[in-house]
Coordinates of C-alpha atoms in Angstrom, one line a residue:
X1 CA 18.7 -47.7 95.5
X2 CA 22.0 -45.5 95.7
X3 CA 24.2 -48.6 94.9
X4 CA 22.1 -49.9 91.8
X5 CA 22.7 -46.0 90.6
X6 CA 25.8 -46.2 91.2
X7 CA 26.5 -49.1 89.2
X8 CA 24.4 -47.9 86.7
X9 CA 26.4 -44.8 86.5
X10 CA 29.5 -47.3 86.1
X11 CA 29.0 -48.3 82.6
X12 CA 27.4 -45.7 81.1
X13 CA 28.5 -46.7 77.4
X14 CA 27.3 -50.4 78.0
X15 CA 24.0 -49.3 79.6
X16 CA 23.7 -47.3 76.3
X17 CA 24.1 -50.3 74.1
X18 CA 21.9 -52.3 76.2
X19 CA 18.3 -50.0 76.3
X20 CA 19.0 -49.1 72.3
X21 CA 18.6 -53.2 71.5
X22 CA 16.3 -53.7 74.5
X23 CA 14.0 -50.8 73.0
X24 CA 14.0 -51.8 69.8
X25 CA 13.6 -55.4 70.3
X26 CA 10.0 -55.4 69.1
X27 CA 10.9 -53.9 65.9
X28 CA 13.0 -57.5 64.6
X29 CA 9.5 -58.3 63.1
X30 CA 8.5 -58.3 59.1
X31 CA 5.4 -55.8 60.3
X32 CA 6.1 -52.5 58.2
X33 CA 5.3 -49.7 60.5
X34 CA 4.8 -46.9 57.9
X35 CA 4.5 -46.0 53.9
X36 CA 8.3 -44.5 54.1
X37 CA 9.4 -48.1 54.8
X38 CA 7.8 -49.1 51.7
X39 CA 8.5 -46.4 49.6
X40 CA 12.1 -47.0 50.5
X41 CA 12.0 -50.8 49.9
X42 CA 10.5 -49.8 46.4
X43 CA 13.6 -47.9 45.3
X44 CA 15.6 -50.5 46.6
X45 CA 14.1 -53.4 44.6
X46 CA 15.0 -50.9 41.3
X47 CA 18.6 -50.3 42.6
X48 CA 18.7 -54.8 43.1
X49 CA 17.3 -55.5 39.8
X50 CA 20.1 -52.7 38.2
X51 CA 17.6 -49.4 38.2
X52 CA 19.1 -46.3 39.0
X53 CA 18.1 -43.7 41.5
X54 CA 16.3 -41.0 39.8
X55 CA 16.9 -42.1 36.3
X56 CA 14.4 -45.2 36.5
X57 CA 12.8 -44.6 40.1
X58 CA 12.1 -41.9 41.5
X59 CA 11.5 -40.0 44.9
X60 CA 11.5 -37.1 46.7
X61 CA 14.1 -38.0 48.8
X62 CA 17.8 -38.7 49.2
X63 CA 19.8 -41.3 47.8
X64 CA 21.4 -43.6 51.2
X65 CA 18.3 -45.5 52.2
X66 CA 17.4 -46.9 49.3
X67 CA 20.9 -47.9 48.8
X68 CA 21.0 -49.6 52.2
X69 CA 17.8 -51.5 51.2
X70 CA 19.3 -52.5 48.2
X71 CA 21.8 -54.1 49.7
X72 CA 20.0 -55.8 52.4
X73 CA 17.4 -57.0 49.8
X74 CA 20.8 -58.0 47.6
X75 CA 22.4 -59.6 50.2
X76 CA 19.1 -61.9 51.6
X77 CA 17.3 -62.6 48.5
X78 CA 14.1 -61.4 50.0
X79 CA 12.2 -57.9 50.4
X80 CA 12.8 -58.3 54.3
X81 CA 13.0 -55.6 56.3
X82 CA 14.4 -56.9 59.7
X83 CA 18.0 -56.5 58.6
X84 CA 17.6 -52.8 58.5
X85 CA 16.0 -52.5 61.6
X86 CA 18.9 -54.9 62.7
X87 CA 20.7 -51.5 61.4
X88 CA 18.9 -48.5 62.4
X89 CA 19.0 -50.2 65.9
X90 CA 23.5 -50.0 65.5
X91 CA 22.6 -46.3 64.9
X92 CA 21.1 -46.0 67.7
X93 CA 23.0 -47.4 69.7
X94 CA 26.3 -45.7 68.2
X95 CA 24.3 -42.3 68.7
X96 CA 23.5 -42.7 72.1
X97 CA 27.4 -43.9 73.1
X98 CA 28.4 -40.4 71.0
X99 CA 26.0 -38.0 73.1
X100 CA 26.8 -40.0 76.3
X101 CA 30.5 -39.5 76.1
X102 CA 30.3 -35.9 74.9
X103 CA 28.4 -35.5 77.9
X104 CA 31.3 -36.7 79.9
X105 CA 34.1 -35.3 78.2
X106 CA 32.3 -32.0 78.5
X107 CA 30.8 -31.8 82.0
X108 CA 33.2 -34.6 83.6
X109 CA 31.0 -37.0 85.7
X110 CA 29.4 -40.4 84.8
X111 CA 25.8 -39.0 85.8
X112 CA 26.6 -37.0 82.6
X113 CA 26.8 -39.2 80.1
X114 CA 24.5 -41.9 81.8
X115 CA 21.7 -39.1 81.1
X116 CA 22.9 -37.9 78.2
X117 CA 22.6 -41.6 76.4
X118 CA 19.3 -42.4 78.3
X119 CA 17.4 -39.4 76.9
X120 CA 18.7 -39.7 73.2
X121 CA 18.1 -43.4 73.2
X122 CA 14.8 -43.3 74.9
X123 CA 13.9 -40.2 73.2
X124 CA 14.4 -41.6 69.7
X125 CA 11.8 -44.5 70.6
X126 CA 9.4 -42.2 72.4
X127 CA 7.0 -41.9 69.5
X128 CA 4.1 -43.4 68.5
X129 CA 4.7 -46.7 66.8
X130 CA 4.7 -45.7 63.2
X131 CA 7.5 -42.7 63.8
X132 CA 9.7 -45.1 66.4
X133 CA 9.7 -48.7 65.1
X134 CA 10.3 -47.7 61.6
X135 CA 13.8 -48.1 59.6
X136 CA 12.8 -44.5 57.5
X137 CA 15.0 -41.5 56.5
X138 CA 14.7 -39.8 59.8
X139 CA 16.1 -42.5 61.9
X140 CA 18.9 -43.4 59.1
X141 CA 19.6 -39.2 59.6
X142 CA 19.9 -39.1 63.6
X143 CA 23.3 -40.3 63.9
X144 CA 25.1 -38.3 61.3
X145 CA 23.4 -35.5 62.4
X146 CA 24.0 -35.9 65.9
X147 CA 27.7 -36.5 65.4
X148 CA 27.7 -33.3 63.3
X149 CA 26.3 -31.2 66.0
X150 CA 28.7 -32.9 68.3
X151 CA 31.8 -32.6 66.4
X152 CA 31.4 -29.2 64.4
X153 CA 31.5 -28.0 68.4
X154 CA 35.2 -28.9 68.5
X155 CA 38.5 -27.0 67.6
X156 CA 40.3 -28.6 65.6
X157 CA 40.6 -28.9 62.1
X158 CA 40.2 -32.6 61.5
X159 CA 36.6 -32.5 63.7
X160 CA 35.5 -30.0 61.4
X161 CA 36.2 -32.2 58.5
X162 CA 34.7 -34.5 60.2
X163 CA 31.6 -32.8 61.1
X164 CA 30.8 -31.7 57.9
X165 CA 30.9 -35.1 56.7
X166 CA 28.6 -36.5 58.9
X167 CA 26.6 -33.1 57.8
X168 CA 26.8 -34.6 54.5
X169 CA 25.6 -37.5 55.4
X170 CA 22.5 -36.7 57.2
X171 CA 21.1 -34.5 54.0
X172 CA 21.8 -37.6 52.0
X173 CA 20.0 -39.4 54.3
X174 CA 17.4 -37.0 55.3
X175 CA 17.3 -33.4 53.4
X176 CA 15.5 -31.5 56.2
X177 CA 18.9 -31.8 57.9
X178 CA 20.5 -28.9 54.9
X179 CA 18.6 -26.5 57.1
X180 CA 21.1 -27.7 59.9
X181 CA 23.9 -26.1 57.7
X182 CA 23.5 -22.8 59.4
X183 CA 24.0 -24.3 62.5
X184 CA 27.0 -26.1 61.8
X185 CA 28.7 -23.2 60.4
X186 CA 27.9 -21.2 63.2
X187 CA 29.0 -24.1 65.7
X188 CA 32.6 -24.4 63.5
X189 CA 32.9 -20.6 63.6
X190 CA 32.9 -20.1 67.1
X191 CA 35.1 -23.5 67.7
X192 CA 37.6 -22.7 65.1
X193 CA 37.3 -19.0 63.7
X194 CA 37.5 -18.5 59.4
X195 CA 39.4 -21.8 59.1
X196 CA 36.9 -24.2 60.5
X197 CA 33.4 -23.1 58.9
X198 CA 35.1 -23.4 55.2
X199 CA 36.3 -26.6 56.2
X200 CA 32.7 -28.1 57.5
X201 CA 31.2 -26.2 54.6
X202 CA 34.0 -28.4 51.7
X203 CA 33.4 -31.1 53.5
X204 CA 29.6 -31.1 53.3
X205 CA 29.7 -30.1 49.9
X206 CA 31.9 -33.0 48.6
X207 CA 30.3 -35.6 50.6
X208 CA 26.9 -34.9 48.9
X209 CA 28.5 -34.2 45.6
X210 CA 29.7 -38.1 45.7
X211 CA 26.0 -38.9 44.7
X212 CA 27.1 -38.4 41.4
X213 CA 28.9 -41.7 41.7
X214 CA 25.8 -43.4 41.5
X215 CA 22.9 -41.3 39.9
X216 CA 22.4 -38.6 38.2
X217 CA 23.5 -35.6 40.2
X218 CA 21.3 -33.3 38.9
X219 CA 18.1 -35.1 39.0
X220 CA 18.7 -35.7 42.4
X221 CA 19.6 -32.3 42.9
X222 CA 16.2 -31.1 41.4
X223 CA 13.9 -34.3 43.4
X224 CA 15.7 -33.3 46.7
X225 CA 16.2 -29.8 46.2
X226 CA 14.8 -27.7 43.2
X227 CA 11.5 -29.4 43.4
X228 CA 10.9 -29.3 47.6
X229 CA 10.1 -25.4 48.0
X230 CA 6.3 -26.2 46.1
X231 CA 5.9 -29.1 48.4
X232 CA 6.9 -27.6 51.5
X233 CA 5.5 -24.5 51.7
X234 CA 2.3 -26.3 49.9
X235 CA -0.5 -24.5 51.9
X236 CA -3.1 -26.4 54.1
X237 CA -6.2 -24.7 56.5
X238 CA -4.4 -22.1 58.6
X239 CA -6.4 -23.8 61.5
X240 CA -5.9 -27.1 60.7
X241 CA -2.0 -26.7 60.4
X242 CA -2.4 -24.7 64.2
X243 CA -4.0 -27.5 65.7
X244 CA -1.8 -30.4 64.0
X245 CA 1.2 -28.3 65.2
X246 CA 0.0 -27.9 68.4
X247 CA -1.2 -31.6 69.2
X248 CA 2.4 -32.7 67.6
X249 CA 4.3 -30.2 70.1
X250 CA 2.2 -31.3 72.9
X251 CA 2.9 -35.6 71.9
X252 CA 6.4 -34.3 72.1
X253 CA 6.5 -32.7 75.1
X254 CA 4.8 -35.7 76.8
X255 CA 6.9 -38.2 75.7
X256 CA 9.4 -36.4 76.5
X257 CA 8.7 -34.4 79.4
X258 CA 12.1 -34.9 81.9
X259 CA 14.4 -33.7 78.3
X260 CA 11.9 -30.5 77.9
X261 CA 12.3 -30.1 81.8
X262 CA 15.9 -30.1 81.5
X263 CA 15.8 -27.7 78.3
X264 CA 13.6 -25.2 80.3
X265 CA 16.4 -25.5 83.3
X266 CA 18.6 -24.3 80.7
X267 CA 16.7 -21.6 79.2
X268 CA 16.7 -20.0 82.6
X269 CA 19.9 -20.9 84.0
X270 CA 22.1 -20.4 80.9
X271 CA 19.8 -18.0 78.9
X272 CA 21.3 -18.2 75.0
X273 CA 21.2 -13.8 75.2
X274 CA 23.0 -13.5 78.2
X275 CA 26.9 -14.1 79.1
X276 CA 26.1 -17.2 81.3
X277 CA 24.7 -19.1 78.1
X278 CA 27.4 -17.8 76.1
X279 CA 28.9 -21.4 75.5
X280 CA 25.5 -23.0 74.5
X281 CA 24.5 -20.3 72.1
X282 CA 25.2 -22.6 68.7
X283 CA 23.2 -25.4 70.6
X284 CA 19.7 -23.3 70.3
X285 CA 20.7 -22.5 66.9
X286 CA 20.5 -25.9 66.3
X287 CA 17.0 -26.6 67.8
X288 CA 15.6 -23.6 65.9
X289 CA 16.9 -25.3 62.9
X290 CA 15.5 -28.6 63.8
X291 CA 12.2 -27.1 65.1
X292 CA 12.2 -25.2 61.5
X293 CA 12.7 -28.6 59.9
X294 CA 9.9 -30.0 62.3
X295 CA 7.3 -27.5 60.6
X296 CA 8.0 -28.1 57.3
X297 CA 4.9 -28.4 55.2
X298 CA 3.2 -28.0 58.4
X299 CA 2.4 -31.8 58.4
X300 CA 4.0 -32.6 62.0
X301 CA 5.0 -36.0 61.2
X302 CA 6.1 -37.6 64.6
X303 CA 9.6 -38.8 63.3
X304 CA 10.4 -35.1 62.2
X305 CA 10.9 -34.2 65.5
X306 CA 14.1 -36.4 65.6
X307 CA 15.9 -33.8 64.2
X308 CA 14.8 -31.3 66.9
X309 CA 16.1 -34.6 69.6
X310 CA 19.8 -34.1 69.7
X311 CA 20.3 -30.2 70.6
X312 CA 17.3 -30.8 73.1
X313 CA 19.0 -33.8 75.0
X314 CA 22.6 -32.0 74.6
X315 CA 20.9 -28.7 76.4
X316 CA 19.3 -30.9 78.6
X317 CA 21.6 -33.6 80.0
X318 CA 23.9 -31.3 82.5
X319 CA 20.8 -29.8 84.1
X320 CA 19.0 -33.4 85.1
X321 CA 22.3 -34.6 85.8
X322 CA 23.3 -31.7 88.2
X323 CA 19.8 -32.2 90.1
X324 CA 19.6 -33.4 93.4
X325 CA 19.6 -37.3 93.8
X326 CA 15.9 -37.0 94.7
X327 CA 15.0 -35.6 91.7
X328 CA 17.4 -37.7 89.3
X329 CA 15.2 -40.3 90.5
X330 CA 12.1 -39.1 89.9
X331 CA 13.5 -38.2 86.4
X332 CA 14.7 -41.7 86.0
X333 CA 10.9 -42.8 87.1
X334 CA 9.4 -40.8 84.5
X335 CA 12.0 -41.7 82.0
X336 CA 11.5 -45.4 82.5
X337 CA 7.7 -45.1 82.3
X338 CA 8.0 -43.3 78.9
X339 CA 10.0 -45.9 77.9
X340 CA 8.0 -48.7 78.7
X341 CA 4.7 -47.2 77.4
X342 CA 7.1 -46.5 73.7
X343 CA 7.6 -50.8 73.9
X344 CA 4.6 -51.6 74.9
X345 CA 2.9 -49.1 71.8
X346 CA 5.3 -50.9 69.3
X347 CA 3.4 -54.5 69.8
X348 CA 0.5 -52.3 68.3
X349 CA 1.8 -50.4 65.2
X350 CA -1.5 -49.9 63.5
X351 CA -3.1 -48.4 66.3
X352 CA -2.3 -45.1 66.2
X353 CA -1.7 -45.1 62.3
X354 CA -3.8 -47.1 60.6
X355 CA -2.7 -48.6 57.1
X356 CA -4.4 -51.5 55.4
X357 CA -3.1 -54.7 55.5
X358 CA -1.5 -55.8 52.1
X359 CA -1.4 -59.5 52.2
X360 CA -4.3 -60.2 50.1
X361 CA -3.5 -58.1 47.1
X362 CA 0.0 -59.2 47.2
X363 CA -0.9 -62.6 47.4
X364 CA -2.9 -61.9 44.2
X365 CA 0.1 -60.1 42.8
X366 CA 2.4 -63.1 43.0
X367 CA -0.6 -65.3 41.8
X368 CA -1.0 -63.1 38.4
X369 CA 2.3 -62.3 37.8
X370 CA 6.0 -63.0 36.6
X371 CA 9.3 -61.9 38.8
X372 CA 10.1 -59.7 35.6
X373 CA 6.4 -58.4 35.0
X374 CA 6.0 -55.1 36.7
X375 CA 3.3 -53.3 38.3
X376 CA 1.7 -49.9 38.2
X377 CA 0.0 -48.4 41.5
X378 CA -2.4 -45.8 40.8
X379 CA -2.0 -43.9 44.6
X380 CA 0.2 -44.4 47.4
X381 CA 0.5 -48.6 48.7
X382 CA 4.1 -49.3 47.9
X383 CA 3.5 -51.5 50.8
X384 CA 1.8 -53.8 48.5
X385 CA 5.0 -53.8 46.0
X386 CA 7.3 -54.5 48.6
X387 CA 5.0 -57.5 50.1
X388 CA 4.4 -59.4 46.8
X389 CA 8.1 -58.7 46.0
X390 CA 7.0 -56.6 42.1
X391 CA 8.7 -54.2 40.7
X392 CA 6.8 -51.0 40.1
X393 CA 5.9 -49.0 36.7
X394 CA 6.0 -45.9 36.0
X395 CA 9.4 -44.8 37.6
X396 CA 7.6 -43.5 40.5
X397 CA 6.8 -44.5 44.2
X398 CA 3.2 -43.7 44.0
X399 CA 1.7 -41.1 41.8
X400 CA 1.1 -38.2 44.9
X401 CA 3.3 -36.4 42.5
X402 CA 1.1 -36.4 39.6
X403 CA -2.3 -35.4 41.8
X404 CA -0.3 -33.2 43.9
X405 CA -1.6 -34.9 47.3
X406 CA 0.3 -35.0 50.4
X407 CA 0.0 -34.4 54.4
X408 CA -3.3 -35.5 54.5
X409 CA -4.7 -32.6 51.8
X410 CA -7.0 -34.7 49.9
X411 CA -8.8 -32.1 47.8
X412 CA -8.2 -32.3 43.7
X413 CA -9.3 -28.4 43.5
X414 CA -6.1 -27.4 45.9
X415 CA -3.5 -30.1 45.2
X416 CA -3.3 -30.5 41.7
X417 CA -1.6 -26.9 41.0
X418 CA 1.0 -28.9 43.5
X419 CA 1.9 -31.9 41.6
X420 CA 5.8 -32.0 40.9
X421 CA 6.4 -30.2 37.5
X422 CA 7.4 -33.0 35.1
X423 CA 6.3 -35.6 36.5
X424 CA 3.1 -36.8 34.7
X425 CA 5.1 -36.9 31.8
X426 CA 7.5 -38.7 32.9
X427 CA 5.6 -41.5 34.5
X428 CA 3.6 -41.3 31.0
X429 CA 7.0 -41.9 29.5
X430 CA 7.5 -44.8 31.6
X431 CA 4.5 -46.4 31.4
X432 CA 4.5 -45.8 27.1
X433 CA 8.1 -47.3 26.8
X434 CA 7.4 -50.2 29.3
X435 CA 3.6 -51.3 30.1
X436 CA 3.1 -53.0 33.0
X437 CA 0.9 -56.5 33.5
X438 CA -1.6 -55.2 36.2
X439 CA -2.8 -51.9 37.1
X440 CA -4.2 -51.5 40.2
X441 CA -6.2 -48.8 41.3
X442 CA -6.6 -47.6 44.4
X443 CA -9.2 -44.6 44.0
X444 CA -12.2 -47.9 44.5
X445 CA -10.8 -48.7 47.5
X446 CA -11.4 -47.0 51.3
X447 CA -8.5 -46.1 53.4
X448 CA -6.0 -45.6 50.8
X449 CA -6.8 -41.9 50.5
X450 CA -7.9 -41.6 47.1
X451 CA -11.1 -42.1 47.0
X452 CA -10.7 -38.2 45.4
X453 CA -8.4 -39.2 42.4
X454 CA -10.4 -41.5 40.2
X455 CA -7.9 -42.4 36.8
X456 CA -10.5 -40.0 34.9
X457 CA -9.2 -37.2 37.1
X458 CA -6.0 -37.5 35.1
X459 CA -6.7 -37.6 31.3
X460 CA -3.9 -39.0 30.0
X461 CA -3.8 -41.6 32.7
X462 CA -7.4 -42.4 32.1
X463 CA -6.7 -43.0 28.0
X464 CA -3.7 -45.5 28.7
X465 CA -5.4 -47.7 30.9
X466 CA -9.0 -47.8 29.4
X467 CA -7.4 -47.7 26.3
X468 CA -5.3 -50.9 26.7
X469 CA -6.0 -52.9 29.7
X470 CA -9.7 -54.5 31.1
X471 CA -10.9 -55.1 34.6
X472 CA -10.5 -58.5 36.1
X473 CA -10.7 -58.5 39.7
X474 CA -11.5 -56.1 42.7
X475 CA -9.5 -57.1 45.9
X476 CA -9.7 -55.6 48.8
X477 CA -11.9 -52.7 47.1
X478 CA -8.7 -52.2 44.7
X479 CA -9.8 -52.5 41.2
X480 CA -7.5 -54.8 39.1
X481 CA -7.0 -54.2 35.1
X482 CA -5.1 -56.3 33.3
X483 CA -3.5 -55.6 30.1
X484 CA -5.1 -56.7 26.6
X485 CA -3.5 -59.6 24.9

């Protein structure tokens, strides 16, 4: 058993490689795992067909994603998804080699960085299906945000430039990650004095400011940024938020119980208030950022806590791997079990996060329509877009922006006052200047969430469709209208 650890240990970088692509092996299927998937392959079908992000599709989200779809829906003709799994998985694995050699350059022994890759790697997939298989903003956000946490640490000049572009990076991948700001100033100020903080801070500033290269800067400045505060802070059942929180924090904790083992080692061995945990002190800065970025909205979405991953496996990695052997092994049992129970989970992505299955109404989609008619979704199924390859109306991913829903808060009384400012009229707009062929909506149908949101809820809504379109069809309890010759 020593020898196998031993070689292990060897070749920490490849083992790295290795359990990244061995994990995520049952993601290389078309399955989409969750809406964000969708809602990103959406944009991207705009961005093919020669839309522009947040001009004629919009989101509230950042700008890379979509991009990447774009391209990989450019580059194989198809609304496949596989190739950015293909992707995310590279990340991963590039992630887990960054962490892993930190770990060695910084504590000096292979157990080091053989822990430190294992526990980011297998703590990125340690999720329920719908939070680890996907290709989403949060796994696209890991490994600039990792290496920013990892080089904003360092002294010199050109790994603060450095870090703050990969800072940049993450909140155009993910915006939760601006949060992480503080802690990458505070990381570069204690690495580098004055000089290195106003170089991570210009660096992060231009990096996102190059999104005016390719949309409009300040309509993505007012989706991602101006417009978030109303959503995140949108208020749900005090005891309903404690109990999602909780249940989240404990999923966490369980499935990755040997990093928060190694994180309480820490917090009693190197306590962040006392001289001894002096060094580490930007590092819990970091997790309360990431925990902050966790709560937000108070809708404790499994993949948020992959911001919260990297300054947990970081704190975590030189306590497990200065353990006796005894106890490295029964961390590597536990490790491996987590793992295996993440694979095994992946085979079933619907079972913990149920979504309906599209095929039937895209099949009806492709049967009723043109390449170059488009479709408007009344709710949130851009799954359905994406499937039957049809490019949405309206200039939005699904209308929770007009009703205000989100998180699971499914009441009209408390989330209209919530819907984005601006953006019934401009889906209205959209809709005026270029009617789609089908309307489908998704208010008749069970399991869609809005059974609460009939098109009569909406006024103006209700008066374009009725007013111009009939009902033809119902499939799969989604009512079909189809526009008036």
């Amino acid at each position: 058993m020593t020898r196998i650890w031993q070689q292990l240990q060897a070749k920490p970088y490849l083992w790295v490689v290795g359990l990244a692509i061995a994990l995520r092996l049952p993601t290389f299927t078309t399955r989409l795992f969750d809406p964000d998937e969708s809602a990103i392959g959406v944009q991207g079908m705009v961005v093919r067909s020669g839309g522009v992000l947040y001009r004629d599709i919009f989101d509230r989200k950042p700008p890379l994603p979509p991009l990447a779809y774009a391209a990989s829906f450019s580059l194989t003709g198809t609304t496949d998804v596989r190739l950015m799994r293909v992707l995310v998985t590279v990340l991963l694995a590039t992630g887990g080699v960054l962490v892993a050699h930190d770990a060695r350059r910084r504590h000096g022994t292979a157990a080091a960085a053989w822990w430190g890759g294992t526990l980011f790697v297998t703590g990125a997939m340690a999720f329920f299906p719908a939070d680890a298989g996907a290709a989403n903003y949060a796994h696209f956000a890991l490994l600039p945000g990792t290496a920013a946490l990892l080089w904003t640490r360092r002294a010199h000049w050109g790994w603060a430039a450095a870090g703050g572009l990969a800072l940049g990076l993450a909140v155009l991948t993910r915006q939760s990650w601006l949060l992480a700001s503080v802690a990458a100033i505070y990381s570069a100020q204690r690495a580098g004095r004055w000089r290195n903080p106003v170089i991570v801070t210009v660096a992060a500033g231009a990096t996102i400011a190059t999104t005016a290269l390719y949309a409009p800067f300040g309509a993505f400045w007012e989706w991602n940024v101006s417009n978030s505060p109303g959503f995140v802070f949108a208020g749900a059942g005090i005891f309903v938020s404690i109990g999602r929180g909780l249940l989240s924090s404990l999923a966490f904790i369980g499935f990755h119980l040997v990093a928060t083992v190694g994180l309480w080692m820490a917090l009693r061995r190197r306590n962040p208030l006392t001289p001894s945990g002096r060094d580490d002190r930007d590092l819990w800065v970091w997790l309360l950022t990431g925990l902050a970025a966790a709560a937000a909205g108070f809708r404790f979405f499994g993949h948020y806590w992959l911001q919260v991953l990297p300054p947990v496996v970081v704190l975590a990695t030189p306590m497990i791997a200065a353990t006796s052997m005894r106890a490295q092994r029964r961390a590597l049992a536990v490790t491996a079990a987590v793992g295996a129970l993440a694979f095994g989970l992946l085979f079933v992505p619907g079972s913990f996060h149920h979504r309906p299955d599209p095929t039937d109404m895209a099949s009806y989609l492709r049967a009723h329509t043109s390449d170059d008619q488009t479709v408007f979704v009344w709710g949130s199924y851009p799954e359905v877009l994406v499937r039957s390859n049809r490019l949405p109306a309206g200039a939005l991913v699904h209308t929770d922006f007009v009703t205000g829903r989100s998180g699971g808060r499914e009441n009209p009384e408390e989330t209209l006052p919530l819907a984005t400012p601006g953006a019934l009229e401009l889906m209205m707009q959209h809709l005026e200047s270029d009617p789609p062929e089908l309307v489908l909506d998704t208010s008749t149908a069970s399991g869609l969430g809005y059974r609460n949101y009939p098109l009569s809820l909406i006024p103006e809504v209700d008066r374009f469709v009725t007013s111009r379109y009939h009902r033809v069809d119902v499939v799969d309890g989604i009512t079909v209208w189809q526009r008036n010759v």
